[in-house]
PDB file of C-alpha atoms in Angstrom:
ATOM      1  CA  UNK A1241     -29.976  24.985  27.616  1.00 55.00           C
ATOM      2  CA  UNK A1242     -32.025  26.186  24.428  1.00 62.00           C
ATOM      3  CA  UNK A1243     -33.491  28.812  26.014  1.00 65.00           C
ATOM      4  CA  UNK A1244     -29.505  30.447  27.116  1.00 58.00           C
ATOM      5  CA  UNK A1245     -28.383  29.031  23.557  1.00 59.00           C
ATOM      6  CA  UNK A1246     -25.414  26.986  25.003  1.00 58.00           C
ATOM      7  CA  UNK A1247     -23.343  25.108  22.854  1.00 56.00           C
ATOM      8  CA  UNK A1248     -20.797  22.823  24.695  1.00 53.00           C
ATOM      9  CA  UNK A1249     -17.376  23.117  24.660  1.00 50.00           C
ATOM     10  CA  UNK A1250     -15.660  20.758  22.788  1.00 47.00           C
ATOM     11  CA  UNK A1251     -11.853  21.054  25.209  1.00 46.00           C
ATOM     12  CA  UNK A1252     -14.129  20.725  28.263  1.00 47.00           C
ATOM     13  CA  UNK A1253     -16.234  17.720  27.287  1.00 46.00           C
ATOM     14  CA  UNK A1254     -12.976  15.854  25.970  1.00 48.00           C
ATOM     15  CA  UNK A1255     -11.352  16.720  29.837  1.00 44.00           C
ATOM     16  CA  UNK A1256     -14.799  14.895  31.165  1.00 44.00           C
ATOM     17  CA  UNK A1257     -14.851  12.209  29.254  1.00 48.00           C
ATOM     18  CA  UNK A1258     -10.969  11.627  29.004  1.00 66.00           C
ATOM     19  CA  UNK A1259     -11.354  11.333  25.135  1.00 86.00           C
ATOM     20  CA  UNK A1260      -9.526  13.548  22.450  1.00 92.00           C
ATOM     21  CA  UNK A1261     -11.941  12.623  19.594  1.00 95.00           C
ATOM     22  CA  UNK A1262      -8.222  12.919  17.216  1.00 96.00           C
ATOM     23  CA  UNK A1263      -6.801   9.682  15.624  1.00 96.00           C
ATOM     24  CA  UNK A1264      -3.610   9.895  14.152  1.00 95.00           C
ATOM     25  CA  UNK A1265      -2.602   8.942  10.396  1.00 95.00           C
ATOM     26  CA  UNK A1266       1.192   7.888  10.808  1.00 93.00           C
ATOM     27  CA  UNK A1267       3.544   7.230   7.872  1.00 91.00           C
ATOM     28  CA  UNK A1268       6.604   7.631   6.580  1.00 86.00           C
ATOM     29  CA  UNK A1269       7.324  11.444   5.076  1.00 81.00           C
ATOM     30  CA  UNK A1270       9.522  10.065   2.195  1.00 75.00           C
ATOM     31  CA  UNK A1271       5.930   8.868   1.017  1.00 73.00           C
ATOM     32  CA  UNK A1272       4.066  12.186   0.856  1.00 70.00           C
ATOM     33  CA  UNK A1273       5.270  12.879  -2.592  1.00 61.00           C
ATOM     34  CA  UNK A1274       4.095  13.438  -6.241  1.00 53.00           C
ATOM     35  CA  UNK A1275       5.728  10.068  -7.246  1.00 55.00           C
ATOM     36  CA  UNK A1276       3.563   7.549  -5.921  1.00 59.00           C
ATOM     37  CA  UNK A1277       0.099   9.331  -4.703  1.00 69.00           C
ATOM     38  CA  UNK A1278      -1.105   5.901  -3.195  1.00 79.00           C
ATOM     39  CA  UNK A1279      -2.285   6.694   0.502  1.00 87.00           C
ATOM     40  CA  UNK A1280      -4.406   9.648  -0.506  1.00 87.00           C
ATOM     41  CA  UNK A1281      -7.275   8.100  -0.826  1.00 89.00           C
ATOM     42  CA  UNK A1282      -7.038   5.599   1.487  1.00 92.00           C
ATOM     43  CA  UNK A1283      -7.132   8.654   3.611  1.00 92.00           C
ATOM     44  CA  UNK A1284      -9.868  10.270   2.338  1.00 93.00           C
ATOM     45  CA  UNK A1285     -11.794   7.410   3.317  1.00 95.00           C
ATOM     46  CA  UNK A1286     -10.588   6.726   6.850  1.00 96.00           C
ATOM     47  CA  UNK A1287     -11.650  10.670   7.233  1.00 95.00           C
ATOM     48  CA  UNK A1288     -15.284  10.045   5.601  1.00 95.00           C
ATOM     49  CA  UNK A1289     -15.801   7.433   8.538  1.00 96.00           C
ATOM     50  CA  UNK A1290     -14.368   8.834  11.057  1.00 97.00           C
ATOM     51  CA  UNK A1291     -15.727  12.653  10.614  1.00 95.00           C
ATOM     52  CA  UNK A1292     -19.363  10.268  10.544  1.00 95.00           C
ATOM     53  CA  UNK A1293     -18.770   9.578  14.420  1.00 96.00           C
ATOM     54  CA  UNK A1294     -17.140  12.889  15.575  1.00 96.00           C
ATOM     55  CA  UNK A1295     -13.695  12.085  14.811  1.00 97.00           C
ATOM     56  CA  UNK A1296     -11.006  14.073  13.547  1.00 94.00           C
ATOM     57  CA  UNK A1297      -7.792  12.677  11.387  1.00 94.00           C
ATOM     58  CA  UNK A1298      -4.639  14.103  12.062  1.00 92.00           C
ATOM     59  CA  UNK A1299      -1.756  13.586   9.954  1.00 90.00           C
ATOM     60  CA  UNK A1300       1.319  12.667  11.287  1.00 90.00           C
ATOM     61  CA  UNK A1301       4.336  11.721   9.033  1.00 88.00           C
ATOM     62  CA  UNK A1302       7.823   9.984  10.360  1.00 88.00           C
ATOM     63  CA  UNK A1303      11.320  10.902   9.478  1.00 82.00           C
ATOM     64  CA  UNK A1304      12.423   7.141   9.395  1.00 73.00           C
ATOM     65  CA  UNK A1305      15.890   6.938   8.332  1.00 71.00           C
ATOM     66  CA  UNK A1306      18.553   3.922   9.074  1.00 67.00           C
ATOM     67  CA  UNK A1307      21.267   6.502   9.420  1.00 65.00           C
ATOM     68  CA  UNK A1308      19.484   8.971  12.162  1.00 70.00           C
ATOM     69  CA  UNK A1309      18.603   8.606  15.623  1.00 70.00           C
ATOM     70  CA  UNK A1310      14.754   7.822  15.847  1.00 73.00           C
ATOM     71  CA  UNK A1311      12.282  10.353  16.753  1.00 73.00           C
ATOM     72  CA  UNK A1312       8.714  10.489  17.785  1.00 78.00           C
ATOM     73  CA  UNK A1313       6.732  13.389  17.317  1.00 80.00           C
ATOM     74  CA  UNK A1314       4.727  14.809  20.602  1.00 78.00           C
ATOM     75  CA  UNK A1315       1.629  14.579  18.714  1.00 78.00           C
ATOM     76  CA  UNK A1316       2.324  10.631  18.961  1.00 85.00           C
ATOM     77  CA  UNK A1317       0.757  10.668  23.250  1.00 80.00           C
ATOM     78  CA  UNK A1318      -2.060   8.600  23.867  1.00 79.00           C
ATOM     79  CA  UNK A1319      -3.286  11.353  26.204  1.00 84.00           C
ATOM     80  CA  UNK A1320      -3.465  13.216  22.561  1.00 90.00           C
ATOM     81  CA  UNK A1321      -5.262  10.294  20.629  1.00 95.00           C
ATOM     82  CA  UNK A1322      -7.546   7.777  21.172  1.00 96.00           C
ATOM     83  CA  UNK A1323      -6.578   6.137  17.893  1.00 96.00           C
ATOM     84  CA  UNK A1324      -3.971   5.719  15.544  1.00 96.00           C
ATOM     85  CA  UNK A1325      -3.293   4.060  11.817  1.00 96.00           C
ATOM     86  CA  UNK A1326      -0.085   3.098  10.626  1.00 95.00           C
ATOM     87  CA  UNK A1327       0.253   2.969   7.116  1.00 93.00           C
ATOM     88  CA  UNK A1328       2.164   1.468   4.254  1.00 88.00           C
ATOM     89  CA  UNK A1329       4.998  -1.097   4.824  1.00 88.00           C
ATOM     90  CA  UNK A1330       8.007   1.470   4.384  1.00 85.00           C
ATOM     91  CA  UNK A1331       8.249   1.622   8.087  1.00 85.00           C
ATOM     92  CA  UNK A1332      11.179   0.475   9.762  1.00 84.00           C
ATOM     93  CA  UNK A1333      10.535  -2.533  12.348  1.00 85.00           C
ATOM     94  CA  UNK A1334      12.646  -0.272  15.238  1.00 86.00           C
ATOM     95  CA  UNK A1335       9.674   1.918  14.407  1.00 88.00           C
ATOM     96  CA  UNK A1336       7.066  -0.389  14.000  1.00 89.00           C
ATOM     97  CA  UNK A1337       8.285  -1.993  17.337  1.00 88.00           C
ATOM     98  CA  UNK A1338       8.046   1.989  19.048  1.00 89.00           C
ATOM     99  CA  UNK A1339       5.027   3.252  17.771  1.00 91.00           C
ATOM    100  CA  UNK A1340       2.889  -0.156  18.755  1.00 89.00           C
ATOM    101  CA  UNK A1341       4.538   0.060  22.389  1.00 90.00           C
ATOM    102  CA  UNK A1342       2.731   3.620  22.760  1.00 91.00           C
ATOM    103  CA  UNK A1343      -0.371   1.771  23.871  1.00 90.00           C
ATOM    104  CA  UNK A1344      -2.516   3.552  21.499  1.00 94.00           C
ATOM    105  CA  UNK A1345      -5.505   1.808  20.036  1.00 95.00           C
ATOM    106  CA  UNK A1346      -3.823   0.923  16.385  1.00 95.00           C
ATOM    107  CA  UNK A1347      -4.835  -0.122  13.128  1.00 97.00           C
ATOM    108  CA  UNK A1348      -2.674  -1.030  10.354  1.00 96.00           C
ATOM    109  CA  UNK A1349      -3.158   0.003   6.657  1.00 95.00           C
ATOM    110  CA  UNK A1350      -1.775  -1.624   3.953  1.00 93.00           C
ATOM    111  CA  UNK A1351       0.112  -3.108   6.176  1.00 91.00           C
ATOM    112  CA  UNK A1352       0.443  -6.538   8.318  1.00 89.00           C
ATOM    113  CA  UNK A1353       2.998  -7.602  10.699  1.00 80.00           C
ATOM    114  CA  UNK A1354       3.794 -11.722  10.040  1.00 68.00           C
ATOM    115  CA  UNK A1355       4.524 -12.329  13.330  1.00 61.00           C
ATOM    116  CA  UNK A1356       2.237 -11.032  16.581  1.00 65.00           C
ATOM    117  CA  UNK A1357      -1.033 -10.037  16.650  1.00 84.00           C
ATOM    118  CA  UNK A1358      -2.204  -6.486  15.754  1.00 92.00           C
ATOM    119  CA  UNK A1359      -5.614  -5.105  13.394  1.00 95.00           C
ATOM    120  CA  UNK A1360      -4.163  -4.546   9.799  1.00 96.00           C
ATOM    121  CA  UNK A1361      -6.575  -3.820   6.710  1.00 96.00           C
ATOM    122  CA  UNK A1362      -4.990  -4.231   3.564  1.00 96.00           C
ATOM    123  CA  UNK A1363      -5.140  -5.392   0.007  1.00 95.00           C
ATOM    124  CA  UNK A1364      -5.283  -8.942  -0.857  1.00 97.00           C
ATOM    125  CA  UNK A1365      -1.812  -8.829  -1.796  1.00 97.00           C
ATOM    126  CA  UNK A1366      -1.198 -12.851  -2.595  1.00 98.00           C
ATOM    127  CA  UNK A1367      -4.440 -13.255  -4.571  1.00 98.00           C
ATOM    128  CA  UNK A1368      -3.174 -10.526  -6.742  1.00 98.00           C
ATOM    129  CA  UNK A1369       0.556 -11.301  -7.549  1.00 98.00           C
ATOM    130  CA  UNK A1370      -1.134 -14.629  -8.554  1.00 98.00           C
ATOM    131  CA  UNK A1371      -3.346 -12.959 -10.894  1.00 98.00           C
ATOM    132  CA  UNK A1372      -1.322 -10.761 -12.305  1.00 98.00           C
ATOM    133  CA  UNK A1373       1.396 -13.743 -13.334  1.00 98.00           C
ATOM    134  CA  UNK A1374      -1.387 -15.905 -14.423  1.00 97.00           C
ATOM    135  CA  UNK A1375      -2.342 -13.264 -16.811  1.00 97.00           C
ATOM    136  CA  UNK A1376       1.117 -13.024 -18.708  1.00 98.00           C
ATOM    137  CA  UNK A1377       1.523 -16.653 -18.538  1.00 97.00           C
ATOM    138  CA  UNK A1378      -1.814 -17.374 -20.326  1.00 96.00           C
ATOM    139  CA  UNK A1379      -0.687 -14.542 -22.910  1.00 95.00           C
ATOM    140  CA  UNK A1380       2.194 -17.050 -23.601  1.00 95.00           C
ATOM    141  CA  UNK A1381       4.805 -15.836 -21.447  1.00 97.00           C
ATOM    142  CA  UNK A1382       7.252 -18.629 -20.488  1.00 97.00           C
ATOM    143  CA  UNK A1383       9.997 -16.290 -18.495  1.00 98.00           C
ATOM    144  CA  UNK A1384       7.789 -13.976 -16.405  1.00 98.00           C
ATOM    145  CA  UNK A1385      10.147 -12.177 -14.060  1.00 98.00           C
ATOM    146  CA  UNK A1386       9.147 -10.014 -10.825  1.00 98.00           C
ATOM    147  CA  UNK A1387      10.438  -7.226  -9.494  1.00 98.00           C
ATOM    148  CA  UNK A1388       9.904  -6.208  -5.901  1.00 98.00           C
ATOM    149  CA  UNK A1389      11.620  -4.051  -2.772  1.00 96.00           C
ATOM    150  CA  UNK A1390      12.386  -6.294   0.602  1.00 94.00           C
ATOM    151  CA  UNK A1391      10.635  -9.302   1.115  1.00 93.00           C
ATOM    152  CA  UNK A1392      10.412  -8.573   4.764  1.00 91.00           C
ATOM    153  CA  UNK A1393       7.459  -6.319   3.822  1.00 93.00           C
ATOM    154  CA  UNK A1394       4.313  -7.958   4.408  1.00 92.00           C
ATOM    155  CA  UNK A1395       2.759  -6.703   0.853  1.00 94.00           C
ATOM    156  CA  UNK A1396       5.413  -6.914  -0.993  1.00 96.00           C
ATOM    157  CA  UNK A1397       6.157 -10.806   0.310  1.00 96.00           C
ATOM    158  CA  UNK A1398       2.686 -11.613  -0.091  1.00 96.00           C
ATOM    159  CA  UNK A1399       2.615 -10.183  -4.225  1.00 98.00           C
ATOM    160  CA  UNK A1400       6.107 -12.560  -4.436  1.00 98.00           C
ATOM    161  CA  UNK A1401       3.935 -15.418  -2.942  1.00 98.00           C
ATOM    162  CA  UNK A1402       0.865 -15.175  -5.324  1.00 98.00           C
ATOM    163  CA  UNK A1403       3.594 -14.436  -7.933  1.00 98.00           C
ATOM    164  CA  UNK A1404       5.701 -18.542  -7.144  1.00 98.00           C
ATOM    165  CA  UNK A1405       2.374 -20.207  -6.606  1.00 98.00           C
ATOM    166  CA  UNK A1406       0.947 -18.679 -10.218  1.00 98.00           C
ATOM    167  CA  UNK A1407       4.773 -19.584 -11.762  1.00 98.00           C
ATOM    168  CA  UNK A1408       5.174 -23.015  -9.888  1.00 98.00           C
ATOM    169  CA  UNK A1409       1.412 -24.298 -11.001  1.00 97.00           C
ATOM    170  CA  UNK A1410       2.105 -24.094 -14.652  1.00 97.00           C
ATOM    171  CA  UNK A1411       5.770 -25.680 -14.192  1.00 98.00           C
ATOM    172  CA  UNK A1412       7.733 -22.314 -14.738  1.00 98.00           C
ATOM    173  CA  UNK A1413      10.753 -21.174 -13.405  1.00 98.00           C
ATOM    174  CA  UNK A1414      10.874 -17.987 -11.094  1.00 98.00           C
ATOM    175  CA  UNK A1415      13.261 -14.717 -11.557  1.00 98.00           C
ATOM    176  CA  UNK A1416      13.297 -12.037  -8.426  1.00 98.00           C
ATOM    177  CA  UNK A1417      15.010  -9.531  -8.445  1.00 98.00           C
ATOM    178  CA  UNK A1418      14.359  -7.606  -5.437  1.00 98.00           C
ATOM    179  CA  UNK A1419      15.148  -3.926  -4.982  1.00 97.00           C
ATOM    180  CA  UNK A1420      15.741  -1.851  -1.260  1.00 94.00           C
ATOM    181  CA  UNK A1421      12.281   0.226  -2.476  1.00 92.00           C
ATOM    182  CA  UNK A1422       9.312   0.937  -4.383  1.00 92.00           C
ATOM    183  CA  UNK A1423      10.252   4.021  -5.922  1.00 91.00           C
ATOM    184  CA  UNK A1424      11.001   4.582 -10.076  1.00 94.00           C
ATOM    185  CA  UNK A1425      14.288   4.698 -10.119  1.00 96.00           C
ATOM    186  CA  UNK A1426      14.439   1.373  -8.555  1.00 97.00           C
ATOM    187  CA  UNK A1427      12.686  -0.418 -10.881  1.00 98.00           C
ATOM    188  CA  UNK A1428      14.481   1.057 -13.980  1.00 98.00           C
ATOM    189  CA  UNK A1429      18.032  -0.016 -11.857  1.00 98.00           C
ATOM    190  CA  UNK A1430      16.278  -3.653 -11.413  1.00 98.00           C
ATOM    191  CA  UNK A1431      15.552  -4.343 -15.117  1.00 98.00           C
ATOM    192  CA  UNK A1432      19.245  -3.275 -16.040  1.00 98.00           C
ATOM    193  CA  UNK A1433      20.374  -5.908 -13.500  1.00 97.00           C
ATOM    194  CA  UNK A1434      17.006  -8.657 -14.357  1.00 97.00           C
ATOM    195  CA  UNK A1435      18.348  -8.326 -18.630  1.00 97.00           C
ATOM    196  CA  UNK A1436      22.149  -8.706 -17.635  1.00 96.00           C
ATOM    197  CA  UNK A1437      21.310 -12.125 -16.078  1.00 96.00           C
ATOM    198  CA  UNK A1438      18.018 -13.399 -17.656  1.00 97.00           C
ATOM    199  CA  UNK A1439      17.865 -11.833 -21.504  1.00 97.00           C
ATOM    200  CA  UNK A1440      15.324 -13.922 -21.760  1.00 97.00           C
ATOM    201  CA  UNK A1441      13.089 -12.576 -20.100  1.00 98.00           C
ATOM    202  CA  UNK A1442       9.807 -11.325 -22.109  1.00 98.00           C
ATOM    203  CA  UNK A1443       7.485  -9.982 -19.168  1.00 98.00           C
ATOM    204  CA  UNK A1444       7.959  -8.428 -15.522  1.00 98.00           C
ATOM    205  CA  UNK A1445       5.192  -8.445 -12.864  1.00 98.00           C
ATOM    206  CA  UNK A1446       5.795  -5.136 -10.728  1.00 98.00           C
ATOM    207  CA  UNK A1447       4.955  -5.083  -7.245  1.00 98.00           C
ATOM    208  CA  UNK A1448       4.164  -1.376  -7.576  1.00 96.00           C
ATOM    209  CA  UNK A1449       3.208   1.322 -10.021  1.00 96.00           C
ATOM    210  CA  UNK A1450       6.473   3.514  -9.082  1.00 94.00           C
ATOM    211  CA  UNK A1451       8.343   0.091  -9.972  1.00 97.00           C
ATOM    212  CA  UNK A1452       6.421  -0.739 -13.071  1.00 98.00           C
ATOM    213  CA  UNK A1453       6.487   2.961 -14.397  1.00 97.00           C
ATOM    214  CA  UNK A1454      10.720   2.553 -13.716  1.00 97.00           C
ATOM    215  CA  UNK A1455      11.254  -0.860 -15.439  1.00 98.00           C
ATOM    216  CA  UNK A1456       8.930   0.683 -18.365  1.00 98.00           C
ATOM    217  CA  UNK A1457      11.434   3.953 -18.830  1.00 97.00           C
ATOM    218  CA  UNK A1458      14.288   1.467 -18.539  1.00 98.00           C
ATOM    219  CA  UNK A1459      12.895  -0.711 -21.331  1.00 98.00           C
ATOM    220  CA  UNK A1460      12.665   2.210 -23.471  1.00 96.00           C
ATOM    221  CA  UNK A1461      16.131   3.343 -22.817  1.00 96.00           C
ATOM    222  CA  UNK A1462      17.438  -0.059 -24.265  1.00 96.00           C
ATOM    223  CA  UNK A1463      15.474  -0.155 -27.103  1.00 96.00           C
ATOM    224  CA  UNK A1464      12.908  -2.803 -25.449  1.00 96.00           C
ATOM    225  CA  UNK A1465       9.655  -1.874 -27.249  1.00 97.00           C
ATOM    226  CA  UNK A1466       6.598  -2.690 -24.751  1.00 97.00           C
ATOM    227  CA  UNK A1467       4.744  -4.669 -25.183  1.00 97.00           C
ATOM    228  CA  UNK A1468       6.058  -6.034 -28.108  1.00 96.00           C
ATOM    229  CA  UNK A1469       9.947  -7.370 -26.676  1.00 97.00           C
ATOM    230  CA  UNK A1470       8.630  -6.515 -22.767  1.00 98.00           C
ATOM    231  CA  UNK A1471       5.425  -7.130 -21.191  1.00 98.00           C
ATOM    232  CA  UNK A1472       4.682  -4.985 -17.916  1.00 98.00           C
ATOM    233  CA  UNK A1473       1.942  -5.601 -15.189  1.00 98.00           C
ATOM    234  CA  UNK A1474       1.899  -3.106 -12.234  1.00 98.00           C
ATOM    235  CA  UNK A1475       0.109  -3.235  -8.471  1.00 97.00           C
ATOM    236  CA  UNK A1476      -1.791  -0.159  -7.023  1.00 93.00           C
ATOM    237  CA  UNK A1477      -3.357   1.303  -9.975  1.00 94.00           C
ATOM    238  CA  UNK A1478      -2.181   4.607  -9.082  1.00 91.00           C
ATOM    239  CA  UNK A1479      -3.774   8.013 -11.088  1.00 88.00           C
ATOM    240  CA  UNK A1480      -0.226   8.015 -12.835  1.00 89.00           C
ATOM    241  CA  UNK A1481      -0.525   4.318 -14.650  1.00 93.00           C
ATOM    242  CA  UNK A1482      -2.932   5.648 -17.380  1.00 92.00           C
ATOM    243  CA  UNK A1483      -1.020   8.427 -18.544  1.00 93.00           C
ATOM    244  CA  UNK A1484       2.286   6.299 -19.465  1.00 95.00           C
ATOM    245  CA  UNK A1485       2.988   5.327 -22.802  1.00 95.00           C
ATOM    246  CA  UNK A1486       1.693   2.628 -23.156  1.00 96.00           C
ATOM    247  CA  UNK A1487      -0.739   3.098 -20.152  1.00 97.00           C
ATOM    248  CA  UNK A1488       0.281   0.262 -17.571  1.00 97.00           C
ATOM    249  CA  UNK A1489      -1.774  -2.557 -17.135  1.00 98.00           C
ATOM    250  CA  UNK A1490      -2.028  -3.015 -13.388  1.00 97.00           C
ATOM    251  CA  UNK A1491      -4.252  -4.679 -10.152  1.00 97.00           C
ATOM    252  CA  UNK A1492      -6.455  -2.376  -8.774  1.00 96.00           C
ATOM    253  CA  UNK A1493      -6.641  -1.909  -4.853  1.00 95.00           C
ATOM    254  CA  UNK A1494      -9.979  -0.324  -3.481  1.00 95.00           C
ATOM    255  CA  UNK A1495      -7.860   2.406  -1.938  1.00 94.00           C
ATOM    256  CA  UNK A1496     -10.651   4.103  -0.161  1.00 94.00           C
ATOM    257  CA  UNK A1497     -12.903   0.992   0.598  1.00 96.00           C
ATOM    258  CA  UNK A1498      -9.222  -0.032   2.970  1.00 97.00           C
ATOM    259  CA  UNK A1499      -9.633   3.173   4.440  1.00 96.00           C
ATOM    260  CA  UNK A1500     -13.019   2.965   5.085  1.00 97.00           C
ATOM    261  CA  UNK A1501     -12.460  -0.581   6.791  1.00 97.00           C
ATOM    262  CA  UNK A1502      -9.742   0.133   8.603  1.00 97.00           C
ATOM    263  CA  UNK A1503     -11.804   3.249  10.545  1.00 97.00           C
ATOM    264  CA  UNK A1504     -14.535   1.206  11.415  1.00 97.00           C
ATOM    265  CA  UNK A1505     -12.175  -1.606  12.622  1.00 97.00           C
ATOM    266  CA  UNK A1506     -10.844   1.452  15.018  1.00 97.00           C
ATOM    267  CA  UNK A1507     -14.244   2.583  16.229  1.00 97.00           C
ATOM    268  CA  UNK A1508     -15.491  -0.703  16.855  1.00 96.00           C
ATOM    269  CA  UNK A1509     -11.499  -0.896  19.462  1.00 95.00           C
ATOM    270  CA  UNK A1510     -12.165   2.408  20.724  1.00 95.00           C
ATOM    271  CA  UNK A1511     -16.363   1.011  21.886  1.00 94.00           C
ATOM    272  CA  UNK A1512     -14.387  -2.029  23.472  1.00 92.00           C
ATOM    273  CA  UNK A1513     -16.323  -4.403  20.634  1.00 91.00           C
ATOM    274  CA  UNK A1514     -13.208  -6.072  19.155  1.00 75.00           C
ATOM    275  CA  UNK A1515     -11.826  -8.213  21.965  1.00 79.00           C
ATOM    276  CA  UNK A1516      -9.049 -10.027  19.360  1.00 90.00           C
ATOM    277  CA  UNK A1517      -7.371  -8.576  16.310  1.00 92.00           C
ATOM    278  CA  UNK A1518      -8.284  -9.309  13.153  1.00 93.00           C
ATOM    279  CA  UNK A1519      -6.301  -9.108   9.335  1.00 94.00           C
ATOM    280  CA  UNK A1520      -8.943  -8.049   6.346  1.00 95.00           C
ATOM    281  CA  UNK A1521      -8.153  -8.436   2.740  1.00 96.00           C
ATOM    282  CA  UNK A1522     -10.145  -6.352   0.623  1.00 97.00           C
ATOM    283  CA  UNK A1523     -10.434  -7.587  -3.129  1.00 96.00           C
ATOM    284  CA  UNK A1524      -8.512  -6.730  -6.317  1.00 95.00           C
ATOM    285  CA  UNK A1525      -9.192  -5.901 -10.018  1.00 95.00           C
ATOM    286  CA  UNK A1526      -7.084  -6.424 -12.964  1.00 96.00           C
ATOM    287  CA  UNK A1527      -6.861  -3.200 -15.188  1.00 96.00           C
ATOM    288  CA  UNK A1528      -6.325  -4.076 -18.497  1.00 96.00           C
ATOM    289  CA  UNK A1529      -4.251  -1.082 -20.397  1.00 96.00           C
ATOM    290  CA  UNK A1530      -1.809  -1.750 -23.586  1.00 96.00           C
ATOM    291  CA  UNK A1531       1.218  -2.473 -20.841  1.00 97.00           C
ATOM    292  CA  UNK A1532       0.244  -6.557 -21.078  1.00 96.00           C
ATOM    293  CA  UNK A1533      -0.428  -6.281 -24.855  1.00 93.00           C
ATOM    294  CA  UNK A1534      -3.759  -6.947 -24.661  1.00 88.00           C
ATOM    295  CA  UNK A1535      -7.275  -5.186 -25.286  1.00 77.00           C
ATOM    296  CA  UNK A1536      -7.654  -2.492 -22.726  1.00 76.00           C
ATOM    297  CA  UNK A1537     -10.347  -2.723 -20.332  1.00 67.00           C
ATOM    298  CA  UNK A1538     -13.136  -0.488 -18.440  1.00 64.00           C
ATOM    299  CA  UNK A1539     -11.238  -0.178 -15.379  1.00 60.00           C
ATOM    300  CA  UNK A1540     -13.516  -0.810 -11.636  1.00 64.00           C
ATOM    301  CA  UNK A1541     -14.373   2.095  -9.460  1.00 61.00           C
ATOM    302  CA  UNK A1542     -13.940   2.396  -5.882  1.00 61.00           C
ATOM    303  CA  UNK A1543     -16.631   0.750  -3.816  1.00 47.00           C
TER     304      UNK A1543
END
């Protein structure tokens, strides 16, 4: 072999061995946009693992609208893929309910289903809607309100969770005001609704940045100064939340350390090693900014 110089081919070995060496990245197209760059670096680091082991990621991104007819790509065959991630919770569940049926090897990121049994990697999502209510409460906030999209989104039901238990344990009353998305212009619409019922209302817990970044423009459009008459805490710490004005306090997620997780979790399926599916919550950070009126803070790197 050294002596002819061979190098094997790569089409040929993968028709031996029955493997593709591709794993697909699935998710929804509406997120691939400039407004909320949240799953870039959770793929960057699902790609750092994989590429480790002789993987390649392939991105695959899902048209997923109520009002069409559904439609898989080709690229979704498990004769195509060994492995596949699902990401983000934006996903319908007629899609959710297709793309596990495939019978491809799949990991979930930033994701979990609440009913069944599938591997999901994600952020600790109830640990940090508690801390981010604590926070304004122990700042002296009496009418904390939060503003989410559907609470049949694992995540997003999780951050409403930590968000009761946090308002509940210091005897406070809670104010949702859920929205059909994550995007900006829903949370500016949701704090126009949240002021026309609860005026009282001096600080909103944001289960995203998009959200946070909307309810913060809104404020400003009715003359809310913030922090001062509105104190705002987002979720994701996305690149965007230090350049608003004020820069948005926010919980961190370890975007690439999910990614990272969730690969391995899908090499250790592919090598048969995980016989039962498991749900990992990686840790959060608090990023203090001027959002929250307080002191700003060095904010944690990925690790």
């Amino acid at each position: 072999v050294n002596d002819l110089r061979f190098t094997p081919n790569p089409a040929a070995q993968n028709l031996a061995s029955s493997k593709t060496y591709a794993v697909a990245f699935v998710i929804r197209r509406r997120l691939i946009h400039a407004e909320n760059p949240f799953y870039d670096a959770m793929m960057v680091g699902v790609e750092r693992e994989l590429e480790q082991h002789g993987y390649h990621l392939v991105a695959i991104t899902i048209d997923d609208e109520p009002s069409r007819d559904l439609w898989m790509p080709p690229g979704l065959d498990k004769r195509r893929l060994d492995g596949m991630f699902v990401a983000g919770c934006e996903l319908s569940d007629r899609v959710m309910t297709t793309l596990l049926s495939l019978g491809i090897p799949t990991v979930l990121v930033a994701n979990s289903v609440r009913h069944g049994a599938v591997d999901a990697v994600t952020s600790d999502n109830r640990a940090g809607g508690f801390a981010a209510t604590e926070h304004l409460i122990r700042h002296g906030h009496r009418h904390v309100a939060f503003v989410g999209g559907p609470r049949t989104w694992a995540p997003i039901f999780e951050r409403m969770q930590g968000y009761h238990e946090a308002m509940l344990e210091h005897g406070l009353t809670p104010i949702l005001q859920l929205q059909p998305n994550l995007y900006i212009d829903a949370g500016a619409a949701a704090l126009y609704e949240l002021l026309g019922h609860h005026p009282e209302v001096t600080a909103v817990f944001a289960a995203s940045d998009p959200l946070a970044i909307g309810v913060m423009r809104a404020a400003q459009e009715m003359g809310r100064r913030v922090p001062d008459d509105l104190a705002i805490i987002g979720y994701d710490n996305i690149v965007w939340a230090e350049t608003t004005t004020p820069p948005l306090t926010t919980i961190h997620i370890q975007k690439e350390k999910i990614g990272q997780i969730a690969a391995r979790r899908l090499l250790e399926v592919l090598r048969g090693e995980a016989l039962t599916p498991v749900k990992v919550e990686v840790s959060n950070d608090i990023v203090i900014r001027e959002s929250c009126g307080c002191k700003p803070t060095t904010p944690p790197q990925e690790h």
